[in-house]
């Protein structure tokens, strides 16, 4: 039988890929914790309605990208395409809607049926934050500042630009929507088929089109600014003041609308030119209507998600794997003592390995092959004297170290 291949759009994380991936997630979790965000883990599959209702019936994700199926019991199930809907569902299911604010960090796999290419997969991973409860623009700024701090901790902040926009409140959006419909209707014949469909259902989404012809039309489309109500304009001004106070640089881009339908007020993306067409590494905004849609009380919230694969590609140097110390018994009689040494080193948090078989020469060869930094050689005479020979494999120098002091020697 031919060897089986991974499913199109999925990838294995091994070696350096895995180290990059893990470094992104662990760095993000640590920084998010310093901003007061607690990690939540929600299921990878949910009732299809969790997404169908909340992502907007017209979003690309719902119309084209979801992995949905009926399970053996006949229930409609969807592999989660994003994290926010599940976190909001969990907030409601766990009775936390009266315990606000909730500051949530998550990390994990997401699934979208997309055309695979560099930086775009069918199983990919996101890290994300949700700040649920506060209606103040200070919360939006804090969520963005935490995202920026994560990018800085990863050493990639210099490669990305924060693009900021406002989608206003419902009243602003209704007025803007009418102006957009008038403008795009006048150019309807030149729009792509997708955008002609959006014109009827969700004209704001045309601003986000990746089609070249659409982009030329979008370039001259009206912006939301003249349609903002006083309250919406004040919210946006407050956000920009708070970002300045947090020390987070941004540029304003009136074309940022976000792919999902549930956003209002703040919309933002961190973008880079270093990844070709897949330039958005982190995106988010305010979604005050979502938790109500989920059957909870109307609850303001803001959040973002970032693609782990795209961040991993931006990392300059992948973090190195811990270098091992090889423990080498010279004969079968010293193997028991060697296991004791192995466990002493591991208990001290050191990476220690011992081969399962082989004479001294073979085991030394293996120590070099795995790139060990040192070999601890255990012979009968040394053991009787309570010491072991520690050989530095880079310099070749060797010295006797007391058995009880081995872990301390490498600390
Ligand atoms: P794009 O415009 O690239 O399709 P999106 O608007 O669909 O992105 P979001 O739903 O906001 O993306 O997801 C947040 C982040 O998750 C993106 O900025 C990106 O870094 C990452 N992401 C989204 N889809 C994929 C995918 N199919 N493969 C890898 N990463 C992805
Ligand atoms: Mg997308």
Coordinates of C-alpha atoms and ligand atoms in Angstrom, one line a residue:
X1 CA 0.0 0.0 0.0
X2 CA 1.2 3.5 -0.8
X3 CA 2.3 5.5 2.3
X4 CA -0.4 7.8 3.5
X5 CA 0.0 11.5 3.2
X6 CA -1.2 14.3 5.5
X7 CA -4.6 15.8 4.5
X8 CA -4.2 18.8 2.2
X9 CA -3.7 22.0 4.2
X10 CA -2.5 20.2 7.3
X11 CA 1.1 20.0 8.5
X12 CA 3.2 18.2 11.1
X13 CA 5.2 20.2 13.6
X14 CA 8.5 18.5 14.2
X15 CA 11.9 19.8 15.3
X16 CA 12.5 23.5 14.5
X17 CA 8.9 24.0 13.4
X18 CA 7.6 22.7 16.7
X19 CA 10.1 24.8 18.7
X20 CA 9.0 28.0 16.8
X21 CA 5.4 27.1 17.3
X22 CA 5.7 26.4 21.0
X23 CA 7.8 29.5 21.6
X24 CA 5.1 31.7 20.1
X25 CA 2.4 30.1 22.3
X26 CA 4.4 30.1 25.6
X27 CA 5.6 33.7 25.1
X28 CA 2.1 34.9 24.4
X29 CA 0.7 33.1 27.4
X30 CA 3.4 34.6 29.7
X31 CA 2.9 38.1 28.4
X32 CA -0.9 37.8 28.5
X33 CA -0.8 36.7 32.1
X34 CA 1.2 39.8 33.0
X35 CA -1.7 41.8 31.6
X36 CA -4.2 39.8 33.8
X37 CA -5.5 37.4 31.2
X38 CA -6.3 33.8 32.3
X39 CA -6.0 30.9 29.9
X40 CA -9.2 29.1 28.9
X41 CA -9.5 25.9 26.9
X42 CA -12.8 25.4 25.1
X43 CA -13.7 22.4 22.9
X44 CA -12.3 22.1 19.3
X45 CA -15.8 21.2 18.1
X46 CA -19.1 23.0 18.9
X47 CA -22.8 22.9 17.9
X48 CA -22.8 24.4 14.4
X49 CA -25.2 27.1 15.6
X50 CA -22.4 28.6 17.8
X51 CA -20.7 29.7 14.7
X52 CA -23.5 30.0 12.1
X53 CA -25.4 32.4 14.4
X54 CA -22.5 34.6 15.5
X55 CA -20.1 34.8 12.7
X56 CA -22.8 36.3 10.4
X57 CA -24.7 34.3 7.8
X58 CA -22.8 36.1 5.1
X59 CA -19.2 35.9 6.3
X60 CA -16.8 33.9 4.1
X61 CA -16.1 31.6 7.1
X62 CA -19.7 30.5 7.4
X63 CA -20.6 30.4 3.7
X64 CA -17.5 28.7 2.4
X65 CA -14.9 27.7 5.0
X66 CA -16.5 25.6 7.8
X67 CA -15.8 22.0 8.4
X68 CA -19.3 20.9 9.4
X69 CA -20.7 17.4 9.7
X70 CA -23.4 15.4 11.4
X71 CA -22.1 13.1 14.2
X72 CA -23.3 9.6 14.7
X73 CA -26.1 10.9 16.9
X74 CA -27.3 13.2 14.1
X75 CA -26.2 16.5 15.8
X76 CA -24.8 19.3 13.6
X77 CA -21.2 19.7 14.6
X78 CA -18.5 22.2 13.4
X79 CA -14.8 22.1 13.9
X80 CA -14.1 25.6 15.3
X81 CA -13.0 28.1 12.6
X82 CA -12.1 30.7 15.2
X83 CA -12.0 31.1 19.0
X84 CA -14.2 34.0 20.0
X85 CA -17.6 32.3 19.5
X86 CA -16.6 29.3 21.7
X87 CA -15.3 31.6 24.5
X88 CA -18.5 33.6 24.5
X89 CA -20.5 30.3 24.4
X90 CA -18.4 29.2 27.4
X91 CA -19.0 32.4 29.3
X92 CA -22.8 31.9 29.0
X93 CA -22.7 28.1 29.6
X94 CA -20.7 28.6 32.8
X95 CA -22.9 31.3 34.2
X96 CA -20.1 33.9 34.1
X97 CA -22.0 36.7 32.5
X98 CA -22.5 38.4 36.0
X99 CA -18.8 37.9 36.9
X100 CA -17.2 40.6 34.8
X101 CA -14.8 41.6 33.6
X102 CA -13.4 38.3 32.3
X103 CA -10.0 38.5 30.7
X104 CA -9.4 35.3 28.6
X105 CA -6.3 34.0 26.8
X106 CA -6.6 31.0 24.5
X107 CA -4.4 29.0 22.1
X108 CA -5.2 26.1 19.9
X109 CA -6.0 24.7 16.5
X110 CA -8.7 26.2 14.2
X111 CA -10.1 24.7 11.0
X112 CA -11.1 26.4 7.7
X113 CA -11.7 24.9 4.3
X114 CA -9.4 27.4 2.4
X115 CA -7.1 27.1 -0.6
X116 CA -3.8 26.1 1.1
X117 CA -0.7 28.3 0.4
X118 CA 2.2 29.7 2.3
X119 CA 0.7 31.0 5.6
X120 CA -2.7 29.6 4.9
X121 CA -3.7 26.2 6.0
X122 CA -6.8 24.1 6.7
X123 CA -5.7 23.3 10.2
X124 CA -3.9 26.3 11.6
X125 CA -3.4 27.6 15.1
X126 CA -4.3 30.9 16.8
X127 CA -3.5 32.6 20.0
X128 CA -6.1 35.1 21.1
X129 CA -7.5 37.4 23.9
X130 CA -11.0 38.3 24.8
X131 CA -11.7 41.1 27.3
X132 CA -15.3 40.7 28.2
X133 CA -17.4 43.3 30.2
X134 CA -15.9 46.8 29.8
X135 CA -17.4 49.2 27.3
X136 CA -14.6 51.7 27.6
X137 CA -12.1 52.3 24.9
X138 CA -9.4 51.8 27.5
X139 CA -10.2 48.1 27.3
X140 CA -9.7 48.1 23.5
X141 CA -6.4 49.8 24.1
X142 CA -5.2 47.4 26.7
X143 CA -6.1 44.4 24.6
X144 CA -4.1 45.9 21.7
X145 CA -1.2 46.9 23.9
X146 CA -1.0 43.3 25.2
X147 CA -0.9 42.1 21.5
X148 CA 1.8 44.6 20.8
X149 CA 3.8 43.4 23.9
X150 CA 3.5 39.8 22.7
X151 CA 4.9 40.8 19.3
X152 CA 7.7 42.8 21.0
X153 CA 8.5 39.8 23.3
X154 CA 8.8 37.6 20.1
X155 CA 11.1 40.2 18.6
X156 CA 8.8 40.8 15.6
X157 CA 7.3 44.2 16.6
X158 CA 9.7 46.0 14.2
X159 CA 8.3 44.0 11.2
X160 CA 4.6 44.8 11.7
X161 CA 2.4 47.9 11.6
X162 CA -0.7 48.4 13.6
X163 CA -3.5 49.5 11.3
X164 CA -6.5 51.0 13.1
X165 CA -10.1 51.8 12.1
X166 CA -13.4 52.5 13.6
X167 CA -16.7 50.9 12.5
X168 CA -18.7 53.3 14.6
X169 CA -21.9 52.4 16.5
X170 CA -25.0 51.0 14.9
X171 CA -26.3 54.4 13.9
X172 CA -23.0 55.4 12.3
X173 CA -22.8 52.1 10.4
X174 CA -26.4 52.4 9.1
X175 CA -25.7 55.8 7.6
X176 CA -22.3 54.7 6.2
X177 CA -23.8 51.5 4.8
X178 CA -26.3 53.6 2.8
X179 CA -23.5 55.7 1.4
X180 CA -21.5 52.6 0.5
X181 CA -24.5 51.0 -1.2
X182 CA -25.0 54.1 -3.3
X183 CA -21.3 54.3 -4.2
X184 CA -20.9 50.6 -5.1
X185 CA -24.2 50.4 -6.9
X186 CA -22.9 53.1 -9.3
X187 CA -19.8 50.8 -9.9
X188 CA -21.7 47.5 -9.7
X189 CA -20.8 46.3 -13.2
X190 CA -17.1 46.5 -12.5
X191 CA -17.3 44.7 -9.1
X192 CA -16.3 41.0 -8.7
X193 CA -19.1 38.5 -8.5
X194 CA -18.4 38.0 -4.8
X195 CA -18.6 41.7 -4.1
X196 CA -21.8 42.1 -6.1
X197 CA -23.3 39.5 -3.7
X198 CA -21.8 41.4 -0.7
X199 CA -23.4 44.6 -2.0
X200 CA -26.9 43.2 -1.2
X201 CA -26.0 41.4 2.1
X202 CA -23.0 43.2 3.7
X203 CA -21.6 46.1 1.7
X204 CA -18.9 46.9 4.3
X205 CA -17.2 43.6 3.5
X206 CA -16.4 44.9 0.0
X207 CA -13.9 47.2 1.6
X208 CA -12.0 44.0 2.7
X209 CA -12.0 42.4 -0.8
X210 CA -8.7 41.0 -2.0
X211 CA -9.8 41.2 -5.7
X212 CA -7.6 43.7 -7.7
X213 CA -10.5 45.3 -9.6
X214 CA -12.5 45.7 -6.4
X215 CA -9.5 47.3 -4.7
X216 CA -9.4 50.0 -7.4
X217 CA -13.0 50.8 -6.8
X218 CA -12.6 50.6 -3.0
X219 CA -9.8 53.2 -3.2
X220 CA -12.3 56.0 -3.9
X221 CA -15.1 54.7 -1.7
X222 CA -16.4 57.0 1.0
X223 CA -14.9 56.5 4.5
X224 CA -16.9 56.2 7.7
X225 CA -15.5 59.3 9.4
X226 CA -18.1 61.8 8.2
X227 CA -20.9 59.4 9.2
X228 CA -19.7 58.9 12.8
X229 CA -22.1 60.0 15.6
X230 CA -20.6 62.2 18.3
X231 CA -20.5 59.3 20.7
X232 CA -18.7 57.0 18.2
X233 CA -16.2 59.7 17.3
X234 CA -15.5 60.2 21.0
X235 CA -15.0 56.5 21.5
X236 CA -12.5 56.4 18.7
X237 CA -10.7 59.5 19.9
X238 CA -10.5 57.9 23.4
X239 CA -9.0 54.8 21.9
X240 CA -6.3 56.7 20.1
X241 CA -5.4 58.7 23.3
X242 CA -5.2 55.5 25.3
X243 CA -3.0 53.8 22.7
X244 CA -0.7 56.8 22.9
X245 CA -0.6 56.5 26.7
X246 CA 0.3 52.7 26.3
X247 CA 3.0 53.7 23.9
X248 CA 1.6 51.7 21.0
X249 CA 2.2 53.2 17.6
X250 CA -0.5 52.9 14.9
X251 CA -1.6 54.2 11.5
X252 CA -5.2 54.7 10.6
X253 CA -6.6 52.7 7.7
X254 CA -10.3 53.3 6.8
X255 CA -10.4 50.0 4.8
X256 CA -9.9 47.7 7.8
X257 CA -13.3 46.1 8.4
X258 CA -12.4 42.5 9.6
X259 CA -13.7 39.3 8.0
X260 CA -16.4 38.5 10.6
X261 CA -19.7 40.3 10.8
X262 CA -19.9 40.9 14.6
X263 CA -17.6 43.9 15.0
X264 CA -18.4 47.5 15.9
X265 CA -16.3 50.5 16.9
X266 CA -12.7 49.3 17.0
X267 CA -11.3 47.2 14.2
X268 CA -7.5 46.6 13.8
X269 CA -4.9 44.5 12.2
X270 CA -1.2 44.0 12.7
X271 CA 0.2 43.6 9.2
X272 CA 3.6 42.8 7.7
X273 CA 5.1 42.9 4.3
X274 CA 7.4 40.0 5.1
X275 CA 5.0 37.2 4.4
X276 CA 3.7 37.9 0.9
X277 CA 0.0 37.8 0.4
X278 CA -0.7 36.5 3.9
X279 CA 0.3 39.7 5.6
X280 CA -2.1 39.9 8.5
X281 CA -0.6 38.4 11.6
X282 CA -3.1 39.6 14.2
X283 CA -6.6 41.0 13.9
X284 CA -9.5 41.9 16.1
X285 CA -11.9 44.5 17.4
X286 CA -14.9 45.2 19.5
X287 CA -17.9 42.9 19.3
X288 CA -20.6 44.2 21.7
X289 CA -23.4 42.3 20.0
X290 CA -22.0 38.8 20.1
X291 CA -22.8 37.5 23.6
X292 CA -26.4 38.6 23.2
X293 CA -26.6 36.6 20.0
X294 CA -25.3 33.6 22.0
X295 CA -28.3 33.9 24.3
X296 CA -26.6 35.8 27.1
X297 CA -27.3 39.3 28.3
X298 CA -26.0 42.1 26.1
X299 CA -22.3 42.3 27.1
X300 CA -19.6 44.5 25.6
X301 CA -16.4 42.8 24.6
X302 CA -13.2 43.3 22.6
X303 CA -10.5 40.8 21.5
X304 CA -8.1 39.7 18.8
X305 CA -6.6 36.5 17.3
X306 CA -3.2 36.0 15.8
X307 CA -2.0 33.2 13.5
X308 CA 0.7 31.1 15.2
X309 CA 2.1 29.8 11.9
X310 CA 2.5 33.4 10.6
X311 CA 4.2 34.6 13.8
X312 CA 6.4 31.5 13.8
X313 CA 7.6 32.3 10.3
X314 CA 8.5 35.9 11.4
X315 CA 10.7 34.7 14.2
X316 CA 14.4 35.4 13.4
X317 CA 16.1 32.7 15.3
X318 CA 14.1 29.7 16.5
X319 CA 14.8 29.0 20.1
X320 CA 17.3 26.2 20.5
X321 CA 16.3 22.9 22.0
X322 CA 17.9 22.2 25.4
X323 CA 21.2 20.4 24.9
X324 CA 21.5 17.0 26.4
X325 CA 24.0 15.5 28.9
X326 CA 24.9 11.9 28.0
X327 CA 25.2 9.5 30.9
X328 CA 27.5 6.6 30.0
X329 CA 28.0 3.4 32.1
X330 CA 31.2 1.7 30.9
X331 CA 29.7 -1.8 31.5
X332 CA 26.6 -3.6 32.6
X333 CA 27.6 -3.5 36.3
X334 CA 27.6 0.3 36.4
X335 CA 24.2 0.7 34.7
X336 CA 22.2 0.9 37.9
X337 CA 24.4 3.7 39.3
X338 CA 24.1 5.4 35.9
X339 CA 20.3 5.3 36.1
X340 CA 20.6 7.0 39.5
X341 CA 22.7 9.8 38.0
X342 CA 20.3 10.1 35.1
X343 CA 17.4 10.7 37.4
X344 CA 19.4 13.1 39.6
X345 CA 20.0 15.3 36.6
X346 CA 16.5 15.1 35.3
X347 CA 15.1 16.0 38.8
X348 CA 17.3 19.1 38.6
X349 CA 15.6 20.1 35.3
X350 CA 18.5 19.1 33.1
X351 CA 18.0 17.2 29.8
X352 CA 19.8 13.9 30.4
X353 CA 19.9 10.8 28.2
X354 CA 21.4 7.3 28.3
X355 CA 21.5 4.9 25.4
X356 CA 19.8 1.5 25.9
X357 CA 22.8 -0.5 24.9
X358 CA 26.4 -0.4 23.5
X359 CA 30.0 -0.3 24.8
X360 CA 31.8 2.8 25.8
X361 CA 32.9 3.7 22.3
X362 CA 29.4 3.3 20.8
X363 CA 27.9 5.3 23.6
X364 CA 30.4 8.1 23.1
X365 CA 29.7 8.1 19.4
X366 CA 26.0 8.5 20.1
X367 CA 26.6 11.3 22.6
X368 CA 28.4 13.2 19.8
X369 CA 25.7 12.4 17.3
X370 CA 22.9 13.8 19.5
X371 CA 25.0 16.9 20.1
X372 CA 25.4 16.4 23.8
X373 CA 27.3 19.1 25.6
X374 CA 28.9 16.7 28.0
X375 CA 29.3 13.0 28.8
X376 CA 29.3 11.6 32.3
X377 CA 31.3 8.4 32.3
X378 CA 30.8 5.9 35.1
X379 CA 33.5 3.3 35.6
X380 CA 33.7 0.9 38.6
X381 CA 36.8 2.4 40.2
X382 CA 35.4 6.0 40.0
X383 CA 32.1 4.8 41.4
X384 CA 33.9 3.1 44.3
X385 CA 35.5 6.5 45.0
X386 CA 32.2 8.3 44.8
X387 CA 33.0 10.3 41.6
X388 CA 32.3 10.3 37.9
X389 CA 34.3 11.6 34.9
X390 CA 32.7 14.6 33.3
X391 CA 33.9 15.1 29.7
X392 CA 33.1 18.4 28.0
X393 CA 32.4 17.4 24.5
X394 CA 33.1 20.8 23.0
X395 CA 36.6 21.2 24.5
X396 CA 37.4 17.6 25.2
X397 CA 38.6 18.4 28.7
X398 CA 37.7 16.0 31.5
X399 CA 37.5 16.2 35.3
X400 CA 36.3 14.1 38.2
X401 CA 33.2 15.3 39.9
X402 CA 31.6 13.9 43.1
X403 CA 28.4 11.9 42.3
X404 CA 26.4 14.0 44.7
X405 CA 27.5 17.2 43.0
X406 CA 26.8 16.3 39.4
X407 CA 23.5 18.3 39.0
X408 CA 25.1 21.3 40.7
X409 CA 28.0 21.1 38.3
X410 CA 25.7 21.7 35.3
X411 CA 23.4 24.2 37.0
Ligands
LIG1 P1 -7.1 36.4 6.1 O1 -7.5 37.8 5.6 O2 -5.6 36.2 6.0 O3 -8.0 35.3 5.5 P2 -8.9 36.4 8.4 O4 -9.5 37.8 8.4 O5 -9.7 35.3 7.8 O6 -7.4 36.5 7.7 P3 -9.1 36.1 11.2 O7 -10.3 35.3 11.2 O8 -9.1 37.5 11.8 O9 -8.3 36.1 9.8 O10 -8.0 35.3 12.0 C1 -6.9 35.9 12.8 C2 -5.6 35.5 12.3 O11 -5.5 34.1 12.1 C3 -5.2 36.0 10.9 O12 -4.7 37.3 11.0 C4 -4.1 35.1 10.5 O13 -2.8 35.4 11.1 C5 -4.6 33.8 11.0 N1 -5.3 32.9 10.0 C6 -6.5 33.1 9.6 N2 -6.8 32.1 8.7 C7 -5.7 31.3 8.6 C8 -5.3 30.2 7.8 N3 -6.2 29.6 7.0 N4 -4.1 29.7 7.9 C9 -3.2 30.3 8.8 N5 -3.4 31.3 9.5 C10 -4.7 31.9 9.4
LIG2 MG1 -9.8 34.4 6.0

